[in-house]
Amino acid sequence: MDDNEMWQAVQTCDPAYDGEFFYAVQTTRIFCRPSCKSKCPRRNNVEYFKSSAEAEAAGYRPCKRCRPDLPQYDPDRDLAEASKVVFDNYFSDRQELNQQLKELGVTRKQMSLVFKRYYDMKPARILNPGKNRCR
């Protein structure tokens, strides 16, 4: 893998490259996974590493957003699973459903996007399973 391919992965936040390499930003002294959604750095400030240990040995600290120091880090999965449990338990009681979703501490839009990403459907589809999408 060359610098151009790694830079493209950083720019597009491509999760397919997670674990293949890590990138560090010289100005902030922070290193990230390629899929990190942090602000895109300037290319001339980026350095690449094969492992998180290598980046730490070079004096960089792990990003608090993508947590490259942990083997697996996916907070959205927890949210998707929690929202699925809420939908499963309260789908027939709209008022209680809304209250439970509110207690998850995220906006409906954020929860909807996360749910779609993990289950390939919008939560509204669960609430209205008989609704035909085609007209």
PDB file of N, CA, C and O in Angstrom, residues 61-125:
ATOM      1  N   ARG A  61      -0.155  10.177  20.839  1.00  0.00           N
ATOM      2  CA  ARG A  61      -1.134   9.632  21.768  1.00  0.00           C
ATOM      3  C   ARG A  61      -2.384   9.233  20.985  1.00  0.00           C
ATOM      4  O   ARG A  61      -2.675   9.808  19.930  1.00  0.00           O
ATOM      5  N   PRO A  62      -3.151   8.256  21.490  1.00  0.00           N
ATOM      6  CA  PRO A  62      -4.339   7.803  20.759  1.00  0.00           C
ATOM      7  C   PRO A  62      -5.461   8.835  20.744  1.00  0.00           C
ATOM      8  O   PRO A  62      -5.669   9.562  21.711  1.00  0.00           O
ATOM      9  N   CYS A  63      -6.172   8.866  19.664  1.00  0.00           N
ATOM     10  CA  CYS A  63      -7.334   9.741  19.499  1.00  0.00           C
ATOM     11  C   CYS A  63      -8.430   9.317  20.479  1.00  0.00           C
ATOM     12  O   CYS A  63      -8.665   8.125  20.679  1.00  0.00           O
ATOM     13  N   LYS A  64      -9.093  10.280  21.071  1.00  0.00           N
ATOM     14  CA  LYS A  64     -10.170   9.970  22.008  1.00  0.00           C
ATOM     15  C   LYS A  64     -11.485   9.703  21.286  1.00  0.00           C
ATOM     16  O   LYS A  64     -12.429   9.213  21.879  1.00  0.00           O
ATOM     17  N   ARG A  65     -11.518   9.995  20.007  1.00  0.00           N
ATOM     18  CA  ARG A  65     -12.745   9.784  19.236  1.00  0.00           C
ATOM     19  C   ARG A  65     -12.817   8.376  18.654  1.00  0.00           C
ATOM     20  O   ARG A  65     -13.817   7.690  18.815  1.00  0.00           O
ATOM     21  N   CYS A  66     -11.755   7.916  17.999  1.00  0.00           N
ATOM     22  CA  CYS A  66     -11.781   6.595  17.348  1.00  0.00           C
ATOM     23  C   CYS A  66     -11.104   5.500  18.161  1.00  0.00           C
ATOM     24  O   CYS A  66     -11.191   4.333  17.804  1.00  0.00           O
ATOM     25  N   ARG A  67     -10.432   5.885  19.225  1.00  0.00           N
ATOM     26  CA  ARG A  67      -9.791   4.952  20.154  1.00  0.00           C
ATOM     27  C   ARG A  67      -8.952   3.870  19.450  1.00  0.00           C
ATOM     28  O   ARG A  67      -9.217   2.678  19.537  1.00  0.00           O
ATOM     29  N   PRO A  68      -7.904   4.281  18.738  1.00  0.00           N
ATOM     30  CA  PRO A  68      -7.061   3.312  18.032  1.00  0.00           C
ATOM     31  C   PRO A  68      -6.240   2.426  18.967  1.00  0.00           C
ATOM     32  O   PRO A  68      -5.629   1.463  18.528  1.00  0.00           O
ATOM     33  N   ASP A  69      -6.242   2.748  20.263  1.00  0.00           N
ATOM     34  CA  ASP A  69      -5.505   1.948  21.235  1.00  0.00           C
ATOM     35  C   ASP A  69      -6.298   0.724  21.686  1.00  0.00           C
ATOM     36  O   ASP A  69      -5.751  -0.164  22.326  1.00  0.00           O
ATOM     37  N   LEU A  70      -7.585   0.655  21.340  1.00  0.00           N
ATOM     38  CA  LEU A  70      -8.424  -0.487  21.708  1.00  0.00           C
ATOM     39  C   LEU A  70      -8.579  -1.422  20.512  1.00  0.00           C
ATOM     40  O   LEU A  70      -8.697  -0.959  19.375  1.00  0.00           O
ATOM     41  N   PRO A  71      -8.613  -2.732  20.763  1.00  0.00           N
ATOM     42  CA  PRO A  71      -8.753  -3.669  19.644  1.00  0.00           C
ATOM     43  C   PRO A  71     -10.053  -3.461  18.863  1.00  0.00           C
ATOM     44  O   PRO A  71     -10.073  -3.508  17.656  1.00  0.00           O
ATOM     45  N   GLN A  72     -11.157  -3.244  19.584  1.00  0.00           N
ATOM     46  CA  GLN A  72     -12.419  -2.953  18.931  1.00  0.00           C
ATOM     47  C   GLN A  72     -13.088  -1.813  19.670  1.00  0.00           C
ATOM     48  O   GLN A  72     -13.149  -1.808  20.897  1.00  0.00           O
ATOM     49  N   TYR A  73     -13.587  -0.889  18.908  1.00  0.00           N
ATOM     50  CA  TYR A  73     -14.277   0.246  19.517  1.00  0.00           C
ATOM     51  C   TYR A  73     -15.379   0.677  18.568  1.00  0.00           C
ATOM     52  O   TYR A  73     -15.116   1.168  17.480  1.00  0.00           O
ATOM     53  N   ASP A  74     -16.600   0.450  18.962  1.00  0.00           N
ATOM     54  CA  ASP A  74     -17.729   0.792  18.111  1.00  0.00           C
ATOM     55  C   ASP A  74     -18.912   1.201  18.983  1.00  0.00           C
ATOM     56  O   ASP A  74     -19.816   0.413  19.223  1.00  0.00           O
ATOM     57  N   PRO A  75     -18.913   2.432  19.498  1.00  0.00           N
ATOM     58  CA  PRO A  75     -20.002   2.862  20.380  1.00  0.00           C
ATOM     59  C   PRO A  75     -21.364   2.881  19.692  1.00  0.00           C
ATOM     60  O   PRO A  75     -22.386   2.717  20.344  1.00  0.00           O
ATOM     61  N   ASP A  76     -21.390   3.052  18.384  1.00  0.00           N
ATOM     62  CA  ASP A  76     -22.664   3.058  17.672  1.00  0.00           C
ATOM     63  C   ASP A  76     -23.344   1.692  17.705  1.00  0.00           C
ATOM     64  O   ASP A  76     -24.558   1.602  17.665  1.00  0.00           O
ATOM     65  N   ARG A  77     -22.572   0.618  17.773  1.00  0.00           N
ATOM     66  CA  ARG A  77     -23.163  -0.717  17.846  1.00  0.00           C
ATOM     67  C   ARG A  77     -23.988  -0.847  19.129  1.00  0.00           C
ATOM     68  O   ARG A  77     -25.092  -1.383  19.117  1.00  0.00           O
ATOM     69  N   ASP A  78     -23.449  -0.347  20.242  1.00  0.00           N
ATOM     70  CA  ASP A  78     -24.194  -0.397  21.505  1.00  0.00           C
ATOM     71  C   ASP A  78     -25.511   0.374  21.379  1.00  0.00           C
ATOM     72  O   ASP A  78     -26.547  -0.082  21.863  1.00  0.00           O
ATOM     73  N   LEU A  79     -25.465   1.532  20.743  1.00  0.00           N
ATOM     74  CA  LEU A  79     -26.672   2.327  20.550  1.00  0.00           C
ATOM     75  C   LEU A  79     -27.671   1.587  19.661  1.00  0.00           C
ATOM     76  O   LEU A  79     -28.871   1.561  19.955  1.00  0.00           O
ATOM     77  N   ALA A  80     -27.197   0.977  18.594  1.00  0.00           N
ATOM     78  CA  ALA A  80     -28.084   0.225  17.702  1.00  0.00           C
ATOM     79  C   ALA A  80     -28.739  -0.935  18.443  1.00  0.00           C
ATOM     80  O   ALA A  80     -29.950  -1.166  18.317  1.00  0.00           O
ATOM     81  N   GLU A  81     -27.973  -1.652  19.227  1.00  0.00           N
ATOM     82  CA  GLU A  81     -28.524  -2.787  19.980  1.00  0.00           C
ATOM     83  C   GLU A  81     -29.522  -2.319  21.038  1.00  0.00           C
ATOM     84  O   GLU A  81     -30.580  -2.922  21.215  1.00  0.00           O
ATOM     85  N   ALA A  82     -29.199  -1.229  21.731  1.00  0.00           N
ATOM     86  CA  ALA A  82     -30.107  -0.705  22.757  1.00  0.00           C
ATOM     87  C   ALA A  82     -31.412  -0.226  22.128  1.00  0.00           C
ATOM     88  O   ALA A  82     -32.495  -0.480  22.663  1.00  0.00           O
ATOM     89  N   SER A  83     -31.324   0.455  20.986  1.00  0.00           N
ATOM     90  CA  SER A  83     -32.545   0.936  20.338  1.00  0.00           C
ATOM     91  C   SER A  83     -33.377  -0.229  19.821  1.00  0.00           C
ATOM     92  O   SER A  83     -34.605  -0.193  19.881  1.00  0.00           O
ATOM     93  N   LYS A  84     -32.736  -1.283  19.363  1.00  0.00           N
ATOM     94  CA  LYS A  84     -33.481  -2.465  18.898  1.00  0.00           C
ATOM     95  C   LYS A  84     -34.249  -3.094  20.048  1.00  0.00           C
ATOM     96  O   LYS A  84     -35.415  -3.477  19.896  1.00  0.00           O
ATOM     97  N   VAL A  85     -33.635  -3.177  21.218  1.00  0.00           N
ATOM     98  CA  VAL A  85     -34.326  -3.710  22.393  1.00  0.00           C
ATOM     99  C   VAL A  85     -35.544  -2.844  22.727  1.00  0.00           C
ATOM    100  O   VAL A  85     -36.629  -3.364  23.015  1.00  0.00           O
ATOM    101  N   VAL A  86     -35.377  -1.526  22.679  1.00  0.00           N
ATOM    102  CA  VAL A  86     -36.492  -0.615  22.961  1.00  0.00           C
ATOM    103  C   VAL A  86     -37.615  -0.843  21.949  1.00  0.00           C
ATOM    104  O   VAL A  86     -38.783  -0.954  22.326  1.00  0.00           O
ATOM    105  N   PHE A  87     -37.266  -0.930  20.665  1.00  0.00           N
ATOM    106  CA  PHE A  87     -38.302  -1.170  19.648  1.00  0.00           C
ATOM    107  C   PHE A  87     -38.999  -2.505  19.865  1.00  0.00           C
ATOM    108  O   PHE A  87     -40.215  -2.609  19.745  1.00  0.00           O
ATOM    109  N   ASP A  88     -38.223  -3.531  20.176  1.00  0.00           N
ATOM    110  CA  ASP A  88     -38.814  -4.855  20.405  1.00  0.00           C
ATOM    111  C   ASP A  88     -39.776  -4.851  21.586  1.00  0.00           C
ATOM    112  O   ASP A  88     -40.817  -5.502  21.548  1.00  0.00           O
ATOM    113  N   ASN A  89     -39.428  -4.131  22.643  1.00  0.00           N
ATOM    114  CA  ASN A  89     -40.240  -4.150  23.863  1.00  0.00           C
ATOM    115  C   ASN A  89     -41.417  -3.182  23.853  1.00  0.00           C
ATOM    116  O   ASN A  89     -42.413  -3.428  24.527  1.00  0.00           O
ATOM    117  N   TYR A  90     -41.310  -2.074  23.126  1.00  0.00           N
ATOM    118  CA  TYR A  90     -42.327  -1.022  23.223  1.00  0.00           C
ATOM    119  C   TYR A  90     -42.951  -0.625  21.889  1.00  0.00           C
ATOM    120  O   TYR A  90     -43.561   0.426  21.789  1.00  0.00           O
ATOM    121  N   PHE A  91     -42.833  -1.473  20.875  1.00  0.00           N
ATOM    122  CA  PHE A  91     -43.324  -1.071  19.563  1.00  0.00           C
ATOM    123  C   PHE A  91     -44.819  -0.774  19.534  1.00  0.00           C
ATOM    124  O   PHE A  91     -45.277   0.024  18.737  1.00  0.00           O
ATOM    125  N   SER A  92     -45.598  -1.367  20.429  1.00  0.00           N
ATOM    126  CA  SER A  92     -47.048  -1.143  20.404  1.00  0.00           C
ATOM    127  C   SER A  92     -47.486   0.041  21.269  1.00  0.00           C
ATOM    128  O   SER A  92     -48.634   0.462  21.201  1.00  0.00           O
ATOM    129  N   ASP A  93     -46.598   0.571  22.086  1.00  0.00           N
ATOM    130  CA  ASP A  93     -46.928   1.704  22.957  1.00  0.00           C
ATOM    131  C   ASP A  93     -46.070   2.898  22.550  1.00  0.00           C
ATOM    132  O   ASP A  93     -44.958   3.087  23.039  1.00  0.00           O
ATOM    133  N   ARG A  94     -46.593   3.690  21.644  1.00  0.00           N
ATOM    134  CA  ARG A  94     -45.837   4.794  21.050  1.00  0.00           C
ATOM    135  C   ARG A  94     -45.298   5.778  22.099  1.00  0.00           C
ATOM    136  O   ARG A  94     -44.174   6.231  22.002  1.00  0.00           O
ATOM    137  N   GLN A  95     -46.121   6.089  23.099  1.00  0.00           N
ATOM    138  CA  GLN A  95     -45.697   7.045  24.121  1.00  0.00           C
ATOM    139  C   GLN A  95     -44.528   6.488  24.934  1.00  0.00           C
ATOM    140  O   GLN A  95     -43.529   7.180  25.165  1.00  0.00           O
ATOM    141  N   GLU A  96     -44.618   5.247  25.352  1.00  0.00           N
ATOM    142  CA  GLU A  96     -43.522   4.631  26.120  1.00  0.00           C
ATOM    143  C   GLU A  96     -42.284   4.449  25.237  1.00  0.00           C
ATOM    144  O   GLU A  96     -41.161   4.625  25.683  1.00  0.00           O
ATOM    145  N   LEU A  97     -42.512   4.126  23.975  1.00  0.00           N
ATOM    146  CA  LEU A  97     -41.401   3.996  23.033  1.00  0.00           C
ATOM    147  C   LEU A  97     -40.623   5.298  22.946  1.00  0.00           C
ATOM    148  O   LEU A  97     -39.397   5.311  23.067  1.00  0.00           O
ATOM    149  N   ASN A  98     -41.322   6.397  22.763  1.00  0.00           N
ATOM    150  CA  ASN A  98     -40.664   7.709  22.676  1.00  0.00           C
ATOM    151  C   ASN A  98     -39.914   8.041  23.961  1.00  0.00           C
ATOM    152  O   ASN A  98     -38.811   8.587  23.920  1.00  0.00           O
ATOM    153  N   GLN A  99     -40.500   7.712  25.114  1.00  0.00           N
ATOM    154  CA  GLN A  99     -39.844   7.971  26.398  1.00  0.00           C
ATOM    155  C   GLN A  99     -38.559   7.155  26.520  1.00  0.00           C
ATOM    156  O   GLN A  99     -37.519   7.666  26.927  1.00  0.00           O
ATOM    157  N   GLN A 100     -38.619   5.889  26.157  1.00  0.00           N
ATOM    158  CA  GLN A 100     -37.446   5.026  26.250  1.00  0.00           C
ATOM    159  C   GLN A 100     -36.341   5.478  25.298  1.00  0.00           C
ATOM    160  O   GLN A 100     -35.164   5.451  25.640  1.00  0.00           O
ATOM    161  N   LEU A 101     -36.714   5.881  24.113  1.00  0.00           N
ATOM    162  CA  LEU A 101     -35.726   6.379  23.155  1.00  0.00           C
ATOM    163  C   LEU A 101     -35.082   7.661  23.674  1.00  0.00           C
ATOM    164  O   LEU A 101     -33.878   7.864  23.520  1.00  0.00           O
ATOM    165  N   LYS A 102     -35.882   8.513  24.292  1.00  0.00           N
ATOM    166  CA  LYS A 102     -35.355   9.747  24.874  1.00  0.00           C
ATOM    167  C   LYS A 102     -34.312   9.434  25.952  1.00  0.00           C
ATOM    168  O   LYS A 102     -33.295  10.112  26.072  1.00  0.00           O
ATOM    169  N   GLU A 103     -34.553   8.376  26.719  1.00  0.00           N
ATOM    170  CA  GLU A 103     -33.626   7.995  27.785  1.00  0.00           C
ATOM    171  C   GLU A 103     -32.298   7.442  27.261  1.00  0.00           C
ATOM    172  O   GLU A 103     -31.322   7.371  28.004  1.00  0.00           O
ATOM    173  N   LEU A 104     -32.264   7.056  25.989  1.00  0.00           N
ATOM    174  CA  LEU A 104     -30.994   6.609  25.398  1.00  0.00           C
ATOM    175  C   LEU A 104     -30.021   7.782  25.248  1.00  0.00           C
ATOM    176  O   LEU A 104     -28.823   7.588  25.089  1.00  0.00           O
ATOM    177  N   GLY A 105     -30.560   9.008  25.268  1.00  0.00           N
ATOM    178  CA  GLY A 105     -29.707  10.194  25.259  1.00  0.00           C
ATOM    179  C   GLY A 105     -29.192  10.628  23.904  1.00  0.00           C
ATOM    180  O   GLY A 105     -28.151  11.271  23.811  1.00  0.00           O
ATOM    181  N   VAL A 106     -29.891  10.273  22.844  1.00  0.00           N
ATOM    182  CA  VAL A 106     -29.495  10.696  21.502  1.00  0.00           C
ATOM    183  C   VAL A 106     -30.717  11.234  20.777  1.00  0.00           C
ATOM    184  O   VAL A 106     -31.847  10.969  21.167  1.00  0.00           O
ATOM    185  N   THR A 107     -30.474  11.976  19.728  1.00  0.00           N
ATOM    186  CA  THR A 107     -31.590  12.481  18.943  1.00  0.00           C
ATOM    187  C   THR A 107     -32.194  11.348  18.126  1.00  0.00           C
ATOM    188  O   THR A 107     -31.524  10.342  17.833  1.00  0.00           O
ATOM    189  N   ARG A 108     -33.437  11.515  17.744  1.00  0.00           N
ATOM    190  CA  ARG A 108     -34.105  10.489  16.928  1.00  0.00           C
ATOM    191  C   ARG A 108     -33.381  10.320  15.592  1.00  0.00           C
ATOM    192  O   ARG A 108     -33.243   9.214  15.091  1.00  0.00           O
ATOM    193  N   LYS A 109     -32.908  11.420  15.036  1.00  0.00           N
ATOM    194  CA  LYS A 109     -32.213  11.346  13.748  1.00  0.00           C
ATOM    195  C   LYS A 109     -30.921  10.538  13.873  1.00  0.00           C
ATOM    196  O   LYS A 109     -30.639   9.668  13.059  1.00  0.00           O
ATOM    197  N   GLN A 110     -30.132  10.823  14.910  1.00  0.00           N
ATOM    198  CA  GLN A 110     -28.882  10.085  15.103  1.00  0.00           C
ATOM    199  C   GLN A 110     -29.165   8.608  15.305  1.00  0.00           C
ATOM    200  O   GLN A 110     -28.532   7.750  14.705  1.00  0.00           O
ATOM    201  N   MET A 111     -30.156   8.305  16.140  1.00  0.00           N
ATOM    202  CA  MET A 111     -30.493   6.917  16.403  1.00  0.00           C
ATOM    203  C   MET A 111     -30.981   6.237  15.121  1.00  0.00           C
ATOM    204  O   MET A 111     -30.623   5.102  14.844  1.00  0.00           O
ATOM    205  N   SER A 112     -31.752   6.953  14.318  1.00  0.00           N
ATOM    206  CA  SER A 112     -32.253   6.392  13.073  1.00  0.00           C
ATOM    207  C   SER A 112     -31.111   6.062  12.103  1.00  0.00           C
ATOM    208  O   SER A 112     -31.095   5.005  11.479  1.00  0.00           O
ATOM    209  N   LEU A 113     -30.139   6.964  12.003  1.00  0.00           N
ATOM    210  CA  LEU A 113     -28.995   6.731  11.114  1.00  0.00           C
ATOM    211  C   LEU A 113     -28.159   5.533  11.578  1.00  0.00           C
ATOM    212  O   LEU A 113     -27.733   4.707  10.768  1.00  0.00           O
ATOM    213  N   VAL A 114     -27.941   5.454  12.875  1.00  0.00           N
ATOM    214  CA  VAL A 114     -27.170   4.332  13.426  1.00  0.00           C
ATOM    215  C   VAL A 114     -27.919   3.029  13.198  1.00  0.00           C
ATOM    216  O   VAL A 114     -27.341   2.022  12.785  1.00  0.00           O
ATOM    217  N   PHE A 115     -29.216   3.034  13.453  1.00  0.00           N
ATOM    218  CA  PHE A 115     -30.037   1.836  13.280  1.00  0.00           C
ATOM    219  C   PHE A 115     -29.995   1.371  11.830  1.00  0.00           C
ATOM    220  O   PHE A 115     -29.829   0.189  11.549  1.00  0.00           O
ATOM    221  N   LYS A 116     -30.118   2.303  10.913  1.00  0.00           N
ATOM    222  CA  LYS A 116     -30.079   1.954   9.486  1.00  0.00           C
ATOM    223  C   LYS A 116     -28.734   1.354   9.107  1.00  0.00           C
ATOM    224  O   LYS A 116     -28.657   0.397   8.344  1.00  0.00           O
ATOM    225  N   ARG A 117     -27.674   1.896   9.654  1.00  0.00           N
ATOM    226  CA  ARG A 117     -26.334   1.400   9.338  1.00  0.00           C
ATOM    227  C   ARG A 117     -26.138  -0.053   9.779  1.00  0.00           C
ATOM    228  O   ARG A 117     -25.545  -0.851   9.065  1.00  0.00           O
ATOM    229  N   TYR A 118     -26.662  -0.405  10.946  1.00  0.00           N
ATOM    230  CA  TYR A 118     -26.447  -1.749  11.468  1.00  0.00           C
ATOM    231  C   TYR A 118     -27.502  -2.765  11.048  1.00  0.00           C
ATOM    232  O   TYR A 118     -27.206  -3.950  10.947  1.00  0.00           O
ATOM    233  N   TYR A 119     -28.732  -2.322  10.821  1.00  0.00           N
ATOM    234  CA  TYR A 119     -29.808  -3.265  10.503  1.00  0.00           C
ATOM    235  C   TYR A 119     -30.374  -3.082   9.103  1.00  0.00           C
ATOM    236  O   TYR A 119     -31.309  -3.768   8.725  1.00  0.00           O
ATOM    237  N   ASP A 120     -29.813  -2.142   8.359  1.00  0.00           N
ATOM    238  CA  ASP A 120     -30.199  -1.887   6.973  1.00  0.00           C
ATOM    239  C   ASP A 120     -31.696  -1.603   6.822  1.00  0.00           C
ATOM    240  O   ASP A 120     -32.309  -2.015   5.855  1.00  0.00           O
ATOM    241  N   MET A 121     -32.268  -0.972   7.813  1.00  0.00           N
ATOM    242  CA  MET A 121     -33.650  -0.497   7.723  1.00  0.00           C
ATOM    243  C   MET A 121     -33.836   0.632   8.712  1.00  0.00           C
ATOM    244  O   MET A 121     -33.093   0.724   9.683  1.00  0.00           O
ATOM    245  N   LYS A 122     -34.802   1.461   8.432  1.00  0.00           N
ATOM    246  CA  LYS A 122     -35.098   2.556   9.353  1.00  0.00           C
ATOM    247  C   LYS A 122     -36.007   2.044  10.456  1.00  0.00           C
ATOM    248  O   LYS A 122     -36.816   1.146  10.230  1.00  0.00           O
ATOM    249  N   PRO A 123     -35.911   2.613  11.644  1.00  0.00           N
ATOM    250  CA  PRO A 123     -36.772   2.175  12.743  1.00  0.00           C
ATOM    251  C   PRO A 123     -38.254   2.283  12.405  1.00  0.00           C
ATOM    252  O   PRO A 123     -39.048   1.463  12.858  1.00  0.00           O
ATOM    253  N   ALA A 124     -38.645   3.242  11.598  1.00  0.00           N
ATOM    254  CA  ALA A 124     -40.050   3.397  11.229  1.00  0.00           C
ATOM    255  C   ALA A 124     -40.568   2.147  10.525  1.00  0.00           C
ATOM    256  O   ALA A 124     -41.738   1.808  10.607  1.00  0.00           O
ATOM    257  N   ARG A 125     -39.706   1.440   9.853  1.00  0.00           N
ATOM    258  CA  ARG A 125     -40.083   0.210   9.157  1.00  0.00           C
ATOM    259  C   ARG A 125     -40.510  -0.854  10.155  1.00  0.00           C
ATOM    260  O   ARG A 125     -41.395  -1.653   9.883  1.00  0.00           O
TER     261      ARG A 125
END
